[in-house]
mmCIF file of C-alpha atoms and ligand atoms in Angstrom:
data_model
loop_
_atom_site.group_PDB
_atom_site.id
_atom_site.type_symbol
_atom_site.label_atom_id
_atom_site.label_comp_id
_atom_site.label_asym_id
_atom_site.label_seq_id
_atom_site.Cartn_x
_atom_site.Cartn_y
_atom_site.Cartn_z
ATOM 1 C CA MET O 1 27.562 -2.662 17.207
ATOM 2 C CA ASN O 2 25.691 -5.717 15.810
ATOM 3 C CA LEU O 3 28.347 -7.581 13.783
ATOM 4 C CA GLU O 4 26.088 -10.584 12.937
ATOM 5 C CA PHE O 5 24.639 -8.769 9.818
ATOM 6 C CA PHE O 6 27.654 -6.346 9.390
ATOM 7 C CA GLY O 7 27.680 -5.049 5.862
ATOM 8 C CA SER O 8 24.582 -7.073 4.734
ATOM 9 C CA THR O 9 20.922 -6.385 4.197
ATOM 10 C CA ARG O 10 17.773 -8.353 3.023
ATOM 11 C CA THR O 11 16.786 -5.228 0.944
ATOM 12 C CA ASN O 12 17.272 -5.500 -2.878
ATOM 13 C CA VAL O 13 16.335 -2.828 -5.467
ATOM 14 C CA GLU O 14 16.037 -3.850 -9.120
ATOM 15 C CA ARG O 15 15.035 -2.041 -12.293
ATOM 16 C CA ARG O 16 11.422 -3.031 -12.077
ATOM 17 C CA HIS O 17 10.898 -4.266 -8.517
ATOM 18 C CA ALA O 18 12.178 -3.605 -5.035
ATOM 19 C CA PHE O 19 12.167 -5.523 -1.768
ATOM 20 C CA ILE O 20 12.446 -3.234 1.125
ATOM 21 C CA ALA O 21 13.315 -4.648 4.534
ATOM 22 C CA PRO O 22 13.005 -2.783 7.732
ATOM 23 C CA ASP O 23 16.748 -3.188 8.389
ATOM 24 C CA GLY O 24 17.557 -0.366 5.815
ATOM 25 C CA HIS O 25 14.850 2.109 6.796
ATOM 26 C CA VAL O 26 16.063 5.685 7.110
ATOM 27 C CA GLN O 27 13.711 8.403 8.612
ATOM 28 C CA ALA O 28 13.516 12.059 7.332
ATOM 29 C CA PRO O 29 11.098 14.801 8.269
ATOM 30 C CA LEU O 30 7.959 14.753 5.951
ATOM 31 C CA ALA O 31 7.616 17.961 4.037
ATOM 32 C CA GLY O 32 4.560 20.063 5.222
ATOM 33 C CA TRP O 33 3.989 17.758 8.272
ATOM 34 C CA ASP O 34 4.537 18.843 11.908
ATOM 35 C CA LYS O 35 6.305 16.359 14.414
ATOM 36 C CA THR O 36 6.220 13.604 11.801
ATOM 37 C CA MET O 37 9.091 11.536 10.381
ATOM 38 C CA GLY O 38 8.575 9.743 7.021
ATOM 39 C CA ILE O 39 10.091 6.645 5.513
ATOM 40 C CA ILE O 40 9.584 6.672 1.737
ATOM 41 C CA LEU O 41 9.222 3.015 0.713
ATOM 42 C CA VAL O 42 8.253 3.456 -2.939
ATOM 43 C CA SER O 43 8.653 6.612 -5.078
ATOM 44 C CA PRO O 44 8.996 7.761 -8.735
ATOM 45 C CA ARG O 45 12.832 7.897 -7.995
ATOM 46 C CA MET O 46 12.871 4.186 -8.402
ATOM 47 C CA GLY O 47 10.631 4.166 -11.435
ATOM 48 C CA ALA O 48 7.181 3.942 -9.801
ATOM 49 C CA LYS O 49 4.212 6.226 -10.828
ATOM 50 C CA PHE O 50 3.030 6.554 -7.196
ATOM 51 C CA SER O 51 4.448 7.022 -3.767
ATOM 52 C CA MET O 52 4.087 4.769 -0.721
ATOM 53 C CA TYR O 53 5.450 5.901 2.645
ATOM 54 C CA TYR O 54 5.212 5.617 6.536
ATOM 55 C CA ALA O 55 4.208 8.693 8.365
ATOM 56 C CA LEU O 56 5.376 8.342 11.881
ATOM 57 C CA MET O 57 3.414 10.832 13.802
ATOM 58 C CA GLU O 58 4.416 11.650 17.429
ATOM 59 C CA GLY O 59 1.742 12.787 19.927
ATOM 60 C CA GLY O 60 0.538 16.279 18.853
ATOM 61 C CA ALA O 61 1.560 15.805 15.274
ATOM 62 C CA VAL O 62 -0.364 17.294 12.423
ATOM 63 C CA SER O 63 -0.313 16.159 8.695
ATOM 64 C CA GLY O 64 0.362 18.184 5.638
ATOM 65 C CA LEU O 65 -1.496 18.048 2.399
ATOM 66 C CA PRO O 66 -0.413 16.176 -0.803
ATOM 67 C CA LEU O 67 0.737 18.111 -3.756
ATOM 68 C CA ALA O 68 -2.027 19.666 -6.023
ATOM 69 C CA GLY O 69 -3.905 17.058 -8.041
ATOM 70 C CA VAL O 70 -2.632 14.165 -5.901
ATOM 71 C CA GLN O 71 -4.947 11.722 -4.232
ATOM 72 C CA ARG O 72 -4.135 10.046 -0.912
ATOM 73 C CA PHE O 73 -5.033 6.783 0.802
ATOM 74 C CA VAL O 74 -4.204 6.402 4.531
ATOM 75 C CA TRP O 75 -4.046 3.202 6.475
ATOM 76 C CA VAL O 76 -3.553 3.151 10.208
ATOM 77 C CA GLN O 77 -0.891 0.560 10.976
ATOM 78 C CA GLU O 78 -0.491 1.507 14.816
ATOM 79 C CA GLY O 79 -2.035 3.998 17.192
ATOM 80 C CA THR O 80 -4.963 6.322 16.827
ATOM 81 C CA ALA O 81 -5.614 9.495 14.977
ATOM 82 C CA THR O 82 -8.379 11.927 13.965
ATOM 83 C CA LEU O 83 -9.058 12.914 10.332
ATOM 84 C CA THR O 84 -10.919 16.228 9.625
ATOM 85 C CA ALA O 85 -12.383 16.900 6.169
ATOM 86 C CA ALA O 86 -15.375 18.566 4.611
ATOM 87 C CA GLY O 87 -16.537 19.808 8.042
ATOM 88 C CA SER O 88 -16.673 16.358 9.801
ATOM 89 C CA SER O 89 -14.233 14.450 12.006
ATOM 90 C CA TYR O 90 -13.492 10.705 11.912
ATOM 91 C CA ASP O 91 -11.665 8.602 14.597
ATOM 92 C CA LEU O 92 -9.169 6.356 13.144
ATOM 93 C CA ARG O 93 -7.575 3.204 14.808
ATOM 94 C CA HIS O 94 -5.535 0.238 13.928
ATOM 95 C CA GLU O 95 -6.773 -1.022 10.408
ATOM 96 C CA SER O 96 -8.856 2.123 9.799
ATOM 97 C CA PHE O 97 -8.408 3.680 6.294
ATOM 98 C CA ALA O 98 -9.352 6.826 4.540
ATOM 99 C CA TYR O 99 -9.365 7.920 0.952
ATOM 100 C CA CYS O 100 -8.988 11.750 0.296
ATOM 101 C CA PRO O 101 -9.677 12.617 -3.372
ATOM 102 C CA ALA O 102 -7.212 15.047 -5.105
ATOM 103 C CA ASP O 103 -7.353 18.639 -3.704
ATOM 104 C CA LEU O 104 -9.614 17.773 -0.779
ATOM 105 C CA ASP O 105 -8.627 19.976 2.131
ATOM 106 C CA HIS O 106 -8.040 17.566 5.026
ATOM 107 C CA GLN O 107 -5.992 17.254 8.295
ATOM 108 C CA ILE O 108 -4.898 14.223 10.389
ATOM 109 C CA VAL O 109 -3.943 14.797 13.935
ATOM 110 C CA THR O 110 -2.906 12.477 16.778
ATOM 111 C CA SER O 111 -2.705 12.950 20.449
ATOM 112 C CA ASP O 112 -0.927 9.680 21.358
ATOM 113 C CA GLY O 113 1.043 9.047 18.139
ATOM 114 C CA CYS O 114 0.394 6.764 15.320
ATOM 115 C CA LYS O 115 2.116 4.978 12.323
ATOM 116 C CA LEU O 116 0.314 5.436 8.953
ATOM 117 C CA VAL O 117 0.975 3.786 5.687
ATOM 118 C CA ILE O 118 0.145 6.187 2.761
ATOM 119 C CA PHE O 119 -0.217 5.831 -0.922
ATOM 120 C CA GLU O 120 -0.359 8.725 -3.128
ATOM 121 C CA LYS O 121 -0.935 8.981 -6.902
ATOM 122 C CA ARG O 122 -1.609 11.957 -9.253
ATOM 123 C CA PHE O 123 -5.291 11.654 -10.108
ATOM 124 C CA ALA O 124 -6.176 11.049 -13.722
ATOM 125 C CA LYS O 125 -9.829 11.962 -14.340
ATOM 126 C CA LEU O 126 -11.809 9.940 -16.893
ATOM 127 C CA GLU O 127 -14.179 11.982 -19.053
ATOM 128 C CA GLY O 128 -17.816 11.407 -18.019
ATOM 129 C CA TYR O 129 -17.216 10.409 -14.461
ATOM 130 C CA ASP O 130 -17.561 12.498 -11.335
ATOM 131 C CA GLN O 131 -14.576 13.359 -8.991
ATOM 132 C CA PRO O 132 -14.274 10.497 -6.439
ATOM 133 C CA GLU O 133 -15.473 11.222 -2.940
ATOM 134 C CA LEU O 134 -13.940 11.033 0.545
ATOM 135 C CA ILE O 135 -14.156 7.498 2.018
ATOM 136 C CA VAL O 136 -13.450 6.509 5.495
ATOM 137 C CA GLY O 137 -13.895 2.928 6.942
ATOM 138 C CA HIS O 138 -12.335 0.003 8.909
ATOM 139 C CA ALA O 139 -11.063 -3.253 7.416
ATOM 140 C CA SER O 140 -13.509 -5.099 9.769
ATOM 141 C CA GLU O 141 -16.511 -3.586 7.894
ATOM 142 C CA VAL O 142 -15.374 -4.357 4.372
ATOM 143 C CA GLU O 143 -16.784 -7.337 2.537
ATOM 144 C CA SER O 144 -14.252 -10.163 1.795
ATOM 145 C CA ASN O 145 -14.344 -12.465 -1.309
ATOM 146 C CA ALA O 146 -12.495 -15.732 -2.231
ATOM 147 C CA PHE O 147 -9.804 -14.780 -4.942
ATOM 148 C CA MET O 148 -10.514 -16.702 -8.090
ATOM 149 C CA GLY O 149 -12.574 -19.378 -6.240
ATOM 150 C CA ASP O 150 -10.085 -20.068 -3.536
ATOM 151 C CA GLU O 151 -11.472 -19.640 -0.098
ATOM 152 C CA GLY O 152 -8.010 -19.655 1.351
ATOM 153 C CA ALA O 153 -7.109 -16.365 -0.371
ATOM 154 C CA GLN O 154 -9.575 -13.684 0.723
ATOM 155 C CA LEU O 155 -9.578 -10.276 -0.984
ATOM 156 C CA GLN O 156 -11.002 -7.055 0.500
ATOM 157 C CA LEU O 157 -11.349 -3.952 -1.813
ATOM 158 C CA PHE O 158 -11.257 -0.567 0.082
ATOM 159 C CA LEU O 159 -12.058 1.562 -2.710
ATOM 160 C CA PRO O 160 -15.041 1.288 -5.280
ATOM 161 C CA ASP O 161 -14.269 -0.986 -8.288
ATOM 162 C CA HIS O 162 -15.377 1.738 -10.670
ATOM 163 C CA PRO O 163 -13.872 3.659 -13.650
ATOM 164 C CA GLY O 164 -14.201 6.928 -11.685
ATOM 165 C CA TYR O 165 -11.351 5.823 -9.542
ATOM 166 C CA ASP O 166 -7.804 5.348 -11.027
ATOM 167 C CA MET O 167 -6.384 3.448 -8.118
ATOM 168 C CA GLY O 168 -7.261 0.625 -5.835
ATOM 169 C CA VAL O 169 -5.995 -0.506 -2.358
ATOM 170 C CA ASN O 170 -6.751 -4.000 -1.171
ATOM 171 C CA LEU O 171 -6.073 -6.232 1.740
ATOM 172 C CA PHE O 172 -5.244 -9.912 0.815
ATOM 173 C CA THR O 173 -5.428 -12.504 3.652
ATOM 174 C CA PHE O 174 -3.994 -16.043 2.938
ATOM 175 C CA ALA O 175 -4.593 -19.178 4.953
ATOM 176 C CA PRO O 176 -1.390 -21.045 5.787
ATOM 177 C CA GLY O 177 -0.006 -22.736 2.622
ATOM 178 C CA THR O 178 -2.141 -20.794 0.248
ATOM 179 C CA PRO O 179 -0.375 -19.594 -2.981
ATOM 180 C CA LEU O 180 -1.499 -17.048 -5.654
ATOM 181 C CA PRO O 181 -2.986 -19.276 -8.405
ATOM 182 C CA PHE O 182 -0.564 -18.419 -11.010
ATOM 183 C CA VAL O 183 2.490 -16.048 -11.689
ATOM 184 C CA GLU O 184 0.781 -12.789 -12.673
ATOM 185 C CA THR O 185 2.325 -10.574 -15.256
ATOM 186 C CA HIS O 186 0.465 -7.287 -15.825
ATOM 187 C CA ILE O 187 0.697 -3.598 -16.704
ATOM 188 C CA MET O 188 -0.555 -2.455 -13.152
ATOM 189 C CA GLU O 189 1.916 -1.589 -10.584
ATOM 190 C CA HIS O 190 1.742 -2.620 -6.926
ATOM 191 C CA GLY O 191 3.112 -1.137 -3.743
ATOM 192 C CA MET O 192 2.745 -3.600 -0.978
ATOM 193 C CA LEU O 193 3.298 -3.998 2.854
ATOM 194 C CA MET O 194 3.188 -7.463 4.552
ATOM 195 C CA THR O 195 1.000 -6.815 7.603
ATOM 196 C CA LYS O 196 0.879 -10.336 9.014
ATOM 197 C CA GLY O 197 2.570 -13.680 8.825
ATOM 198 C CA GLY O 198 4.860 -14.330 5.712
ATOM 199 C CA GLY O 199 5.915 -16.487 2.937
ATOM 200 C CA VAL O 200 7.822 -16.443 -0.261
ATOM 201 C CA TYR O 201 7.452 -13.768 -2.960
ATOM 202 C CA ARG O 202 8.670 -14.357 -6.522
ATOM 203 C CA LEU O 203 9.447 -11.120 -8.380
ATOM 204 C CA ASP O 204 11.041 -11.465 -11.800
ATOM 205 C CA ASN O 205 13.424 -14.390 -11.167
ATOM 206 C CA ASN O 206 14.137 -13.477 -7.653
ATOM 207 C CA TRP O 207 12.549 -15.236 -4.598
ATOM 208 C CA TYR O 208 12.149 -13.305 -1.360
ATOM 209 C CA PRO O 209 11.441 -14.777 2.011
ATOM 210 C CA MET O 210 8.938 -12.223 3.515
ATOM 211 C CA GLN O 211 7.600 -11.364 6.958
ATOM 212 C CA ALA O 212 5.411 -8.700 8.449
ATOM 213 C CA GLY O 213 7.074 -5.283 8.024
ATOM 214 C CA ASP O 214 8.659 -6.000 4.595
ATOM 215 C CA ALA O 215 7.527 -3.877 1.671
ATOM 216 C CA LEU O 216 7.623 -4.412 -2.046
ATOM 217 C CA TRP O 217 7.404 -2.370 -5.265
ATOM 218 C CA MET O 218 6.188 -4.429 -8.324
ATOM 219 C CA GLY O 219 6.711 -2.345 -11.512
ATOM 220 C CA PRO O 220 4.568 -2.816 -14.708
ATOM 221 C CA TYR O 221 5.003 -6.398 -16.123
ATOM 222 C CA CYS O 222 7.088 -7.592 -13.158
ATOM 223 C CA PRO O 223 6.133 -11.298 -13.062
ATOM 224 C CA GLN O 224 4.776 -11.959 -9.433
ATOM 225 C CA TRP O 225 3.758 -14.849 -7.260
ATOM 226 C CA PHE O 226 3.234 -15.491 -3.611
ATOM 227 C CA GLY O 227 3.000 -18.488 -1.364
ATOM 228 C CA ALA O 228 2.031 -18.171 2.251
ATOM 229 C CA LEU O 229 4.232 -20.190 4.662
ATOM 230 C CA GLY O 230 4.215 -20.783 8.419
ATOM 231 C CA LYS O 231 1.362 -21.527 10.779
ATOM 232 C CA PRO O 232 -0.411 -18.075 11.347
ATOM 233 C CA GLU O 233 -2.331 -16.513 8.441
ATOM 234 C CA SER O 234 -0.492 -14.146 6.191
ATOM 235 C CA GLN O 235 -1.762 -10.817 4.929
ATOM 236 C CA TYR O 236 -0.690 -7.854 2.752
ATOM 237 C CA LEU O 237 -1.949 -4.420 1.936
ATOM 238 C CA TYR O 238 -1.382 -3.373 -1.571
ATOM 239 C CA TYR O 239 -1.920 -0.523 -4.150
ATOM 240 C CA LYS O 240 -2.715 -0.942 -7.893
ATOM 241 C CA ASP O 241 -3.421 1.470 -10.577
ATOM 242 C CA VAL O 242 -6.670 0.679 -12.447
ATOM 243 C CA TYR O 243 -9.136 1.778 -15.137
ATOM 244 C CA ARG O 244 -6.976 3.915 -17.316
ATOM 245 C CA ASP O 245 -5.933 3.651 -20.945
ATOM 246 C CA PRO O 246 -2.271 2.390 -21.293
ATOM 247 C CA LEU O 247 -1.669 5.318 -23.798
ATOM 248 C CA SER O 248 -2.963 8.008 -21.497
HETATM 249 O O1 UGY Y 301 -4.503 -7.489 -7.734
HETATM 250 C C1 UGY Y 301 -3.491 -8.099 -8.081
HETATM 251 O O2 UGY Y 301 -3.003 -7.958 -9.217
HETATM 252 C C2 UGY Y 301 -2.944 -9.166 -7.107
HETATM 253 N N1 UGY Y 301 -3.550 -10.360 -7.384
HETATM 254 N N2 UGY Y 301 -1.567 -9.179 -7.261
HETATM 255 C C3 UGY Y 301 -0.693 -9.641 -6.221
HETATM 256 O O3 UGY Y 301 -1.184 -9.931 -5.172
HETATM 257 N N3 UGY Y 301 0.596 -9.613 -6.443
HETATM 258 MN MN1 MN Y 302 -0.895 -8.401 -9.222
#
């Protein structure tokens, strides 16, 4: 037994944000998946309007489908997998991603095992726009742009910035010492996983030292700010809801 941290955790769950550290993760079988354990990092149970979870697939595992009307974004954190959808197969590796629109029949299988990060949101269609399409890609192929003019904060958008979509998933890479330019307060929610490096995250009036593997939920209007610390670059993957009327 490790008595060093006996009875303590870095995790903290508040009314409109949560800091989820790996020390508290609990696995449970993912409903509808075979040979796969899940860790639900963010869900409506805490007040979020989306879910974010790890799918820990063993060799030979097979995915299940999201609920009807729910879209799914998949990020490969570790290992390899194959996605089959619409009669085609796609090889996925570390930093590959796939977006499956709501009600698209699809399956993910792995022969050697993999760790996926998944975001799911009930799709809200906007009148006059077509249903989004399947998107499969790799982070290395996606354009990167300076965030608000700061070359030290590079932002990659994995989904089209277009009103047909009601969610976005982005990768944010910070040079050492780079902060977000101001404390953001906005209606959009975020689910976030630190994938590299670390720093300090401000959420409401709490300040969290963060490192790779830590996850966050930022609810609507939760004031948020990040400063990258340490020598290596820092990076996080995050979800946001976009392009819908606040009264819808
Ligand atoms: O897209 C965003 O709102 C982003 N700048 N927020 C964040 O990194 N906390
Ligand atoms: Mn934000």
